[in-house]
PDB file of C-alpha atoms in Angstrom:
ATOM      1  CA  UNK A   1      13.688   6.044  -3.847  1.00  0.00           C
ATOM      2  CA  UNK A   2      10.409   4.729  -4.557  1.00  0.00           C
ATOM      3  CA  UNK A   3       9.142   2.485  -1.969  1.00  0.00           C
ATOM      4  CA  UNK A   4       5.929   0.272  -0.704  1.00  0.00           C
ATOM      5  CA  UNK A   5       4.548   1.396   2.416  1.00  0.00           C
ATOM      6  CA  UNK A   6       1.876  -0.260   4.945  1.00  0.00           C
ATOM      7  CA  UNK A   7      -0.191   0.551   7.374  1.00  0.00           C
ATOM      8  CA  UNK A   8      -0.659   0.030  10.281  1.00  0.00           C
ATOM      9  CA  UNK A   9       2.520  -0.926  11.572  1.00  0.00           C
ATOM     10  CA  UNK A  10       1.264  -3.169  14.407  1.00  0.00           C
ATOM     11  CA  UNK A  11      -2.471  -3.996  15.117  1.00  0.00           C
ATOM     12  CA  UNK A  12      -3.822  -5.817  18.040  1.00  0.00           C
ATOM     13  CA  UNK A  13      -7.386  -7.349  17.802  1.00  0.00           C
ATOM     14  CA  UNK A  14      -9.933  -9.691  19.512  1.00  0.00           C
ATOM     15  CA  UNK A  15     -10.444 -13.018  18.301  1.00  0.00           C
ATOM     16  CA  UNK A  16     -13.561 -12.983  15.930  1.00  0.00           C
ATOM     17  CA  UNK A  17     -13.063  -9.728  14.431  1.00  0.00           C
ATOM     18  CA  UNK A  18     -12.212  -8.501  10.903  1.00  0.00           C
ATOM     19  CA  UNK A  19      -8.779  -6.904  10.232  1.00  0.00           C
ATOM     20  CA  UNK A  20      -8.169  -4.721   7.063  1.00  0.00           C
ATOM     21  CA  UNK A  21      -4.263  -4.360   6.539  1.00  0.00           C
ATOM     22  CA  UNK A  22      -3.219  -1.499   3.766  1.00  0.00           C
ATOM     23  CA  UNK A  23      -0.999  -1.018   1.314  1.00  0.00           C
ATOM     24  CA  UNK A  24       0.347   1.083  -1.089  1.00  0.00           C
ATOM     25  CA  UNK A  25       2.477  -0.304  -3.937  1.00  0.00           C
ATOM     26  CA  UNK A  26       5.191   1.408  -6.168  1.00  0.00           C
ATOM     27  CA  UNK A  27       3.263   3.508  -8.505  1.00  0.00           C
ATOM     28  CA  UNK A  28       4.225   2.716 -11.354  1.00  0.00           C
ATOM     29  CA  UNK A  29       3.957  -1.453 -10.784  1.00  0.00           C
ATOM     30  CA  UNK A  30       1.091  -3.833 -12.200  1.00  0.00           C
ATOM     31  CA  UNK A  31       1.425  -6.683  -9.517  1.00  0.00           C
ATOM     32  CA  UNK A  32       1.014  -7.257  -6.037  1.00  0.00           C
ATOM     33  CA  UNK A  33       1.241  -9.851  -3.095  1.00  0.00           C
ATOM     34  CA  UNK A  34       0.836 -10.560   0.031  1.00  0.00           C
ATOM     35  CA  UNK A  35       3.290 -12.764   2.372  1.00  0.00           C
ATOM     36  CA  UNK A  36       3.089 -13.600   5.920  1.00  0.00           C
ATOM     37  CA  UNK A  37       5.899 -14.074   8.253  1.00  0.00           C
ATOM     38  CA  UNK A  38       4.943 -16.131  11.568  1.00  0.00           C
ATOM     39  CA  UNK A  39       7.350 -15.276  14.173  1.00  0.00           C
ATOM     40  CA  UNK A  40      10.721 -17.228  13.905  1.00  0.00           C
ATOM     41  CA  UNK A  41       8.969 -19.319  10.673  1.00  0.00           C
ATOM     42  CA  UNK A  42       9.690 -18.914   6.956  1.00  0.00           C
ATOM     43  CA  UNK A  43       8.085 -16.071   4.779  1.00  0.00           C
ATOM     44  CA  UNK A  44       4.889 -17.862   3.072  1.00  0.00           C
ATOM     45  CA  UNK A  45       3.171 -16.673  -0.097  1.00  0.00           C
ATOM     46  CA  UNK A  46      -0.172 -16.009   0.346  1.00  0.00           C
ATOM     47  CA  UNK A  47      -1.498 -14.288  -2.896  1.00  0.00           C
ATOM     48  CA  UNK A  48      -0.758 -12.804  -6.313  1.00  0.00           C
ATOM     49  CA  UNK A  49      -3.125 -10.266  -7.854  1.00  0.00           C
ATOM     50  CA  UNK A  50      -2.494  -8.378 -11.354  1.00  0.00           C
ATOM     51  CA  UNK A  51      -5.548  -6.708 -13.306  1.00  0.00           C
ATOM     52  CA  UNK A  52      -7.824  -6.449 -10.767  1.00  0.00           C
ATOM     53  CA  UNK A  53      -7.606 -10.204  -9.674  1.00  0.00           C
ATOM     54  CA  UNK A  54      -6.230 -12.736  -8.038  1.00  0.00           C
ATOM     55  CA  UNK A  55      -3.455 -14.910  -9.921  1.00  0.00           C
ATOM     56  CA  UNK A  56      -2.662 -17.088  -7.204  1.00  0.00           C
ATOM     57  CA  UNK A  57      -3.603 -17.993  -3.766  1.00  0.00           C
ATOM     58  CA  UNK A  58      -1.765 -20.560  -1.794  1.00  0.00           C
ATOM     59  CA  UNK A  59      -3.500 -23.086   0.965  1.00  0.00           C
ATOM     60  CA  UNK A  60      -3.337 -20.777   3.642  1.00  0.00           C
ATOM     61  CA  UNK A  61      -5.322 -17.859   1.729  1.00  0.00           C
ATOM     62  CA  UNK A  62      -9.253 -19.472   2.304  1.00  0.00           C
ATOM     63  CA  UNK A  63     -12.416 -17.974   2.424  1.00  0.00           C
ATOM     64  CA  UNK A  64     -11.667 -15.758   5.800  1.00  0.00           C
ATOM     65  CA  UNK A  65      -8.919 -14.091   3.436  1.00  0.00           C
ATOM     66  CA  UNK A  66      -9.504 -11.696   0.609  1.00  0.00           C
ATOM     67  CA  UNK A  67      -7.874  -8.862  -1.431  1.00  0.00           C
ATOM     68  CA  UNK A  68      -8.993  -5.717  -3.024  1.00  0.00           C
ATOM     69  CA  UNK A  69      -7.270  -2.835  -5.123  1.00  0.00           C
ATOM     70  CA  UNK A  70     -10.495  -0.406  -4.241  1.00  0.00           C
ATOM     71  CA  UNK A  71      -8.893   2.608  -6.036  1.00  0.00           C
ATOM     72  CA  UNK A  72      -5.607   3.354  -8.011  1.00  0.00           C
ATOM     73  CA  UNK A  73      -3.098   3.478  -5.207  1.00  0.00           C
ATOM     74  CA  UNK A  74      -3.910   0.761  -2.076  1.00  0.00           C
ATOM     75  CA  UNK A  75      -4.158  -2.418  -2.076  1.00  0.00           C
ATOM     76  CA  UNK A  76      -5.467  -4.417   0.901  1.00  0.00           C
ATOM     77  CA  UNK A  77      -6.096  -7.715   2.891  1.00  0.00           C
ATOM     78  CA  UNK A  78      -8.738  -8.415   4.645  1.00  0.00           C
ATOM     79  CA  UNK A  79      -8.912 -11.073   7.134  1.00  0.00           C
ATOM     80  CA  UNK A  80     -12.501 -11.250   7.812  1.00  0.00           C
ATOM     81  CA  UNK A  81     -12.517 -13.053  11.579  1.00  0.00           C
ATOM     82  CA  UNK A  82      -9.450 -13.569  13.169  1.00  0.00           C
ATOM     83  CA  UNK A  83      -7.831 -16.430  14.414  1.00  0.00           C
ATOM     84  CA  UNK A  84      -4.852 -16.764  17.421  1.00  0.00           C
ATOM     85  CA  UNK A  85      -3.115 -18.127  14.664  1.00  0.00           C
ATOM     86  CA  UNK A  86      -3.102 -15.389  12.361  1.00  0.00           C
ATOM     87  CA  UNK A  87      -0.446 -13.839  14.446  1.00  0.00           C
ATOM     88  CA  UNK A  88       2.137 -12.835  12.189  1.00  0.00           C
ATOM     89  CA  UNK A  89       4.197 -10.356  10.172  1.00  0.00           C
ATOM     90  CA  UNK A  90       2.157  -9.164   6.619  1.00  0.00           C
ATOM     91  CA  UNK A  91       4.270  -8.292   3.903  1.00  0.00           C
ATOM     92  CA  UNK A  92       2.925  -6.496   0.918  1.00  0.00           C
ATOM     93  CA  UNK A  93       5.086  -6.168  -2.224  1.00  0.00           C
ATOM     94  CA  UNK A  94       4.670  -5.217  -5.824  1.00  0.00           C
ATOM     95  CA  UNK A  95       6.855  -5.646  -8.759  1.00  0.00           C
ATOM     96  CA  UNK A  96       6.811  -3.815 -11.960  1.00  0.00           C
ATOM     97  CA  UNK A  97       6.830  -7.157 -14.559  1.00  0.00           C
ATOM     98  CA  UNK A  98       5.455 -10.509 -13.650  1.00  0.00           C
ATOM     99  CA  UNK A  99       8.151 -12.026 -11.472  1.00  0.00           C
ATOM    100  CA  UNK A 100      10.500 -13.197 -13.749  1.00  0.00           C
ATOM    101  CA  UNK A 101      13.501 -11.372 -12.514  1.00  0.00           C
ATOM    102  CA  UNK A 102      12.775 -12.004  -8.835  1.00  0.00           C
ATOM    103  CA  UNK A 103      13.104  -8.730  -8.237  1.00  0.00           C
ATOM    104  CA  UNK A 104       9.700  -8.116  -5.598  1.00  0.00           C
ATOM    105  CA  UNK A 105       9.576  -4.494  -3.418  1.00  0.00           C
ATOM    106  CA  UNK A 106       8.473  -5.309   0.011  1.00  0.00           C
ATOM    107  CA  UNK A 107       7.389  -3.421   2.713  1.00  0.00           C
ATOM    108  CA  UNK A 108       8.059  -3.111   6.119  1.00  0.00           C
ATOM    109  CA  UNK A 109       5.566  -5.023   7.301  1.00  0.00           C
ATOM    110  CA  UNK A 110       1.982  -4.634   9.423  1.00  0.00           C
ATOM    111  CA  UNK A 111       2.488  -6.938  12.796  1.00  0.00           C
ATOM    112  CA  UNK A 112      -1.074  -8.637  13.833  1.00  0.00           C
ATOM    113  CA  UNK A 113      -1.496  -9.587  17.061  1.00  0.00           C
ATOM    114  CA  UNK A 114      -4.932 -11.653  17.977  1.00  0.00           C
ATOM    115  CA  UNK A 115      -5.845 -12.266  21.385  1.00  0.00           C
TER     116      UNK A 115
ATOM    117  CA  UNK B   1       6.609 -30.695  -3.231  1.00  0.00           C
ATOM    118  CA  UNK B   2       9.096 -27.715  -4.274  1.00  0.00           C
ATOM    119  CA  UNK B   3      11.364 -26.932  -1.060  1.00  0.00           C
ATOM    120  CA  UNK B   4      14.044 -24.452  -0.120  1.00  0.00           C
ATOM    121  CA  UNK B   5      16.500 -25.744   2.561  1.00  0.00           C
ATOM    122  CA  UNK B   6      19.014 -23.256   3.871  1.00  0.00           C
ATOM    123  CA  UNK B   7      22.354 -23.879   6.135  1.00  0.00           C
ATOM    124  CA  UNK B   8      23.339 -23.182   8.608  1.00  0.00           C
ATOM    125  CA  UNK B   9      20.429 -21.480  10.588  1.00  0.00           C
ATOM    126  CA  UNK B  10      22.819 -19.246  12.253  1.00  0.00           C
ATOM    127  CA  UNK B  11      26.631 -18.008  11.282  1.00  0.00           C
ATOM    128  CA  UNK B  12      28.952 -15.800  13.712  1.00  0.00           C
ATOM    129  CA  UNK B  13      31.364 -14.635  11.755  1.00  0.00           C
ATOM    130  CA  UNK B  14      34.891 -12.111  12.930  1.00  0.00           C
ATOM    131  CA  UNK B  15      35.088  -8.933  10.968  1.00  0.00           C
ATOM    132  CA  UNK B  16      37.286  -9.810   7.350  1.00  0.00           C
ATOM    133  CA  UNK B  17      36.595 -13.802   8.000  1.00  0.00           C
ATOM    134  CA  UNK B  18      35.144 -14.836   4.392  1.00  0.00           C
ATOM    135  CA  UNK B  19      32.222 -17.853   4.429  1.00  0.00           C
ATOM    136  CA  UNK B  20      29.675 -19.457   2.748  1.00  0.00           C
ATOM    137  CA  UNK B  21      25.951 -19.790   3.324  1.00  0.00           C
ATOM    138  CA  UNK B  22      24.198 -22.777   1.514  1.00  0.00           C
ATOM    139  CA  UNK B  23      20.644 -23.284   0.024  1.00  0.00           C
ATOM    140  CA  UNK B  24      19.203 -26.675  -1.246  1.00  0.00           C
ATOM    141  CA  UNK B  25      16.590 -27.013  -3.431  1.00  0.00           C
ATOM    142  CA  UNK B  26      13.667 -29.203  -5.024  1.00  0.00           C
ATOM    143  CA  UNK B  27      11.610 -27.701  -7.473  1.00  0.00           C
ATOM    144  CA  UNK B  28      10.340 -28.786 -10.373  1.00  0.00           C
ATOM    145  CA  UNK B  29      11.068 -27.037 -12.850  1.00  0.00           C
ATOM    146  CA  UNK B  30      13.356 -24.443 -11.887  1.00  0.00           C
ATOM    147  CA  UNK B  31      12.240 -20.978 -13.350  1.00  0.00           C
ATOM    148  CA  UNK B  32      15.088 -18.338 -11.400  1.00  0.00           C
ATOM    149  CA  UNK B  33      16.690 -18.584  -7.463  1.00  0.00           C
ATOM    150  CA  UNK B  34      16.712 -15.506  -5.839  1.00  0.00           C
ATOM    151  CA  UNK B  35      18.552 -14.338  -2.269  1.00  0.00           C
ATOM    152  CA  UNK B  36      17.505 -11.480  -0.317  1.00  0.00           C
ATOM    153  CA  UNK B  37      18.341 -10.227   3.086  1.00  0.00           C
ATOM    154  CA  UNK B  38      16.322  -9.309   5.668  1.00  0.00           C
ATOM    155  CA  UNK B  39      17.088  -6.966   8.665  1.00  0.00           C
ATOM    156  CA  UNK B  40      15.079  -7.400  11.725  1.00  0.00           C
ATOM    157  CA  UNK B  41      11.617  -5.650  11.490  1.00  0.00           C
ATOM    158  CA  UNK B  42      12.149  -5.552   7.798  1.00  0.00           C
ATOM    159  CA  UNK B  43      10.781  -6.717   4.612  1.00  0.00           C
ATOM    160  CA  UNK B  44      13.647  -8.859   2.506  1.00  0.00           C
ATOM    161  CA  UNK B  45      15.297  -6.527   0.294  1.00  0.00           C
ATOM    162  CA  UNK B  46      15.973  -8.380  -3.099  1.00  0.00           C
ATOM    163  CA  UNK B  47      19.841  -9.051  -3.703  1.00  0.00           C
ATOM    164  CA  UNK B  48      19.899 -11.324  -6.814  1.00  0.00           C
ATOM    165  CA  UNK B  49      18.411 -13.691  -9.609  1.00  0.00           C
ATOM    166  CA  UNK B  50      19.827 -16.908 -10.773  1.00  0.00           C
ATOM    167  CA  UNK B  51      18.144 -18.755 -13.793  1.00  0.00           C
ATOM    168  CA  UNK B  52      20.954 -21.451 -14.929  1.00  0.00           C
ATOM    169  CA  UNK B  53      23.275 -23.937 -13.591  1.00  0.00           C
ATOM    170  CA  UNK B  54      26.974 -21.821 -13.665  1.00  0.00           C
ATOM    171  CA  UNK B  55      25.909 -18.549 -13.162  1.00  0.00           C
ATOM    172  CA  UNK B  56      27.530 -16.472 -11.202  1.00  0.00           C
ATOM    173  CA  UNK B  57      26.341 -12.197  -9.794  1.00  0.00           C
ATOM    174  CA  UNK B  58      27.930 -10.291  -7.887  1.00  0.00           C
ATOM    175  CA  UNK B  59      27.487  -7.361  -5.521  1.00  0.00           C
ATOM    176  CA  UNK B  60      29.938  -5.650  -3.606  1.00  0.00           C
ATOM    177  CA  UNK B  61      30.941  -8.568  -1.245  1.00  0.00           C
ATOM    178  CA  UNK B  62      28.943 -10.735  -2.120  1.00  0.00           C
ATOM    179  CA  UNK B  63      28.802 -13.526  -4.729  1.00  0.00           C
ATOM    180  CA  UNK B  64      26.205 -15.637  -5.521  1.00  0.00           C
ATOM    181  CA  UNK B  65      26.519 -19.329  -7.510  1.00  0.00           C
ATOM    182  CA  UNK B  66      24.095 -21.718  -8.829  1.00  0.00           C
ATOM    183  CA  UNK B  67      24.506 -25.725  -9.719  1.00  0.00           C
ATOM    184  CA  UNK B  68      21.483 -28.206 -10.338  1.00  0.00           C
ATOM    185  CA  UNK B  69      21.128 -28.694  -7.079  1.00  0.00           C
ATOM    186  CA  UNK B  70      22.202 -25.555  -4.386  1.00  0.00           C
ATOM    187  CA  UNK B  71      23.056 -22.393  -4.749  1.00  0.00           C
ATOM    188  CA  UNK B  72      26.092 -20.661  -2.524  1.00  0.00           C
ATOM    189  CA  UNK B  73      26.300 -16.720  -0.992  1.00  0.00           C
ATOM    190  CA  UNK B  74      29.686 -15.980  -0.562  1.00  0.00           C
ATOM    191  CA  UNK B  75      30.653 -13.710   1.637  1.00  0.00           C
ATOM    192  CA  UNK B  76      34.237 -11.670   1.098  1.00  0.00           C
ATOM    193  CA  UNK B  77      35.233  -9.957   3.591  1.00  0.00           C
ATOM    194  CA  UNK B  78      32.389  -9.353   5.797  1.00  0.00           C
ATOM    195  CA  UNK B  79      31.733  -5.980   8.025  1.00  0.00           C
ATOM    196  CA  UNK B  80      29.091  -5.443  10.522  1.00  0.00           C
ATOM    197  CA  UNK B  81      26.912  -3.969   8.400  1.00  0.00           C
ATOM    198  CA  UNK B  82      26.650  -7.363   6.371  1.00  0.00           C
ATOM    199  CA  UNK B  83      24.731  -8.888   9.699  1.00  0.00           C
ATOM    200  CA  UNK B  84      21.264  -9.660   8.792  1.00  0.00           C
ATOM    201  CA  UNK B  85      18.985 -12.540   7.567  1.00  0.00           C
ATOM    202  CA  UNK B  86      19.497 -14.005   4.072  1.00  0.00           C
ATOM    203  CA  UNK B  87      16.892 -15.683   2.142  1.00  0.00           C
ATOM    204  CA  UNK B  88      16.732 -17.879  -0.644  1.00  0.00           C
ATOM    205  CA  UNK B  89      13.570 -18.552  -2.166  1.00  0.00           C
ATOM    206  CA  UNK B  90      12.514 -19.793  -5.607  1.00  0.00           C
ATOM    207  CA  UNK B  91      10.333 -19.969  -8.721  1.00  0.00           C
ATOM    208  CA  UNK B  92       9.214 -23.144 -10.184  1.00  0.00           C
ATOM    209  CA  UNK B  93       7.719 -23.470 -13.528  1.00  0.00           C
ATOM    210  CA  UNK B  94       4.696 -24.837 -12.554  1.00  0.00           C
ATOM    211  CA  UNK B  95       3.680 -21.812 -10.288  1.00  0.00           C
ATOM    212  CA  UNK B  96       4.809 -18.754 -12.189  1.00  0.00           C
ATOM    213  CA  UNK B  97       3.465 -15.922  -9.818  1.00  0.00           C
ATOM    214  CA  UNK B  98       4.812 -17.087  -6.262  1.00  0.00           C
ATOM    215  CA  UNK B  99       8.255 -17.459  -5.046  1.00  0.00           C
ATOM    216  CA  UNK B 100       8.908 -19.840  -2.345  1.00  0.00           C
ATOM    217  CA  UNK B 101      11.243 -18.724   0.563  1.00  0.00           C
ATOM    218  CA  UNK B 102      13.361 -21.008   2.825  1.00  0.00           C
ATOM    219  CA  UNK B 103      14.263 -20.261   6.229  1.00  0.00           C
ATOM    220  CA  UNK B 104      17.058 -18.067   5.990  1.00  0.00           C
ATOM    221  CA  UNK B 105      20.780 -17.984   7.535  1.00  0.00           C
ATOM    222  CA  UNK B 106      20.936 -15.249  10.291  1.00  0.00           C
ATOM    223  CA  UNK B 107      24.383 -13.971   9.706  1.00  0.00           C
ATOM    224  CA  UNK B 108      26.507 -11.704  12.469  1.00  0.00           C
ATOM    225  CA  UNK B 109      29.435 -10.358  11.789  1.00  0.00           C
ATOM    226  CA  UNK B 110      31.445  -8.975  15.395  1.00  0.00           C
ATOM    227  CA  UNK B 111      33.622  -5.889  14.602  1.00  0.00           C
TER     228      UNK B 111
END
């Protein structure tokens, strides 16, 4: 069964630096997010993407945030200098039409840790 | 502001005992509801979609409903496998591309 994978599972990092998480969607879907999951707290949206931009970004996605598809296959987030309070669960997920069944693939999540 | 509210935050349920998990909402403009479970470690796995007022889906034991207002996962029967996290989330009109999750019922079912 097809599924969206990410990498890496868990990464720990220094305050201050930059943090690329990766993913790579079901092949055969046109539109991707990215959620975060802060321990114990509610899954937030953070940003749509289809064609090669961004649809949507909520609040918490500012300028330290951005989102690339660099070739055919990944698609990443980039968190260019880390705060303590970007500790969280990343979700990626992709869907095959624009959202109107629901129906998003996630995967299993990359865990950032920032000391 | 659209919000999802979910009750209870946390159900222990016997093996076979049949229950209810609620989810309040206040969008505007209510494009589809959605539930999902989560298992710990996981991403949520999508379950269903609800679009209208009265309908019903259904998936092995579970049964999801939709009024104006909530929607209910009912639970039939439950076996330990059901135990996990169960989402609700939704789409409002005026953000077509996002889906908005609430904080889930973490559900555990003893054998």
């Amino acid at each position: 069964e097809p599924e969206v994978t990410q990498t890496p599972s868990h990464q720990v990092t220094q305050m201050g630096q930059e943090v690329i998480l990766r993913c790579v969607p079901i092949s055969n879907h046109l539109y991707f997010y990215w959620y975060r999951q802060i321990l114990g707290q509610k899954v937030e949206f953070l940003v749509s993407f289809y064609n090669n931009e961004i649809s949507e970004k909520s609040e918490i996605f500012d300028d330290q945030f951005s989102v690339e598809r660099p070739d055919g296959s990944n698609f990443t987030l980039k968190i260019r200098s880390t705060k303590l309070e970007d500790s969280a669960m990343y979700f990626c997920a992709s869907s095959e039409v624009f959202l109107n069944t629901g129906e998003l693939f996630f995967g299993e999540g990359s865990r950032l840790t920032v000391l | 502001e659209d919000q999802v509210t979910q009750s209870p935050e946390a159900l222990r349920l016997q093996e076979g005992e049949s229950s209810s998990l609620n989810c309040s909402y206040t969008v505007s403009g209510l494009r589809g509801l959605f539930w999902y479970r989560q298992d710990p470690g996981k991403g949520p796995e999508f379950l269903f979609t609800l679009y209208s007022a009265g309908e019903e889906k259904e998936k092995e034991r579970l049964k999801a409903t939709l009024t104006k207002k909530e929607s209910f996962l009912h639970i039939t029967a439950p076996k330990p496998e059901d135990s996990a996290t169960y989402l609700c989330a939704v789409q409002a009109d005026s953000s077509a591309s996002k889906i908005i999750f609430g904080s889930g019922t973490r559900l555990s079912i003893r054998p």
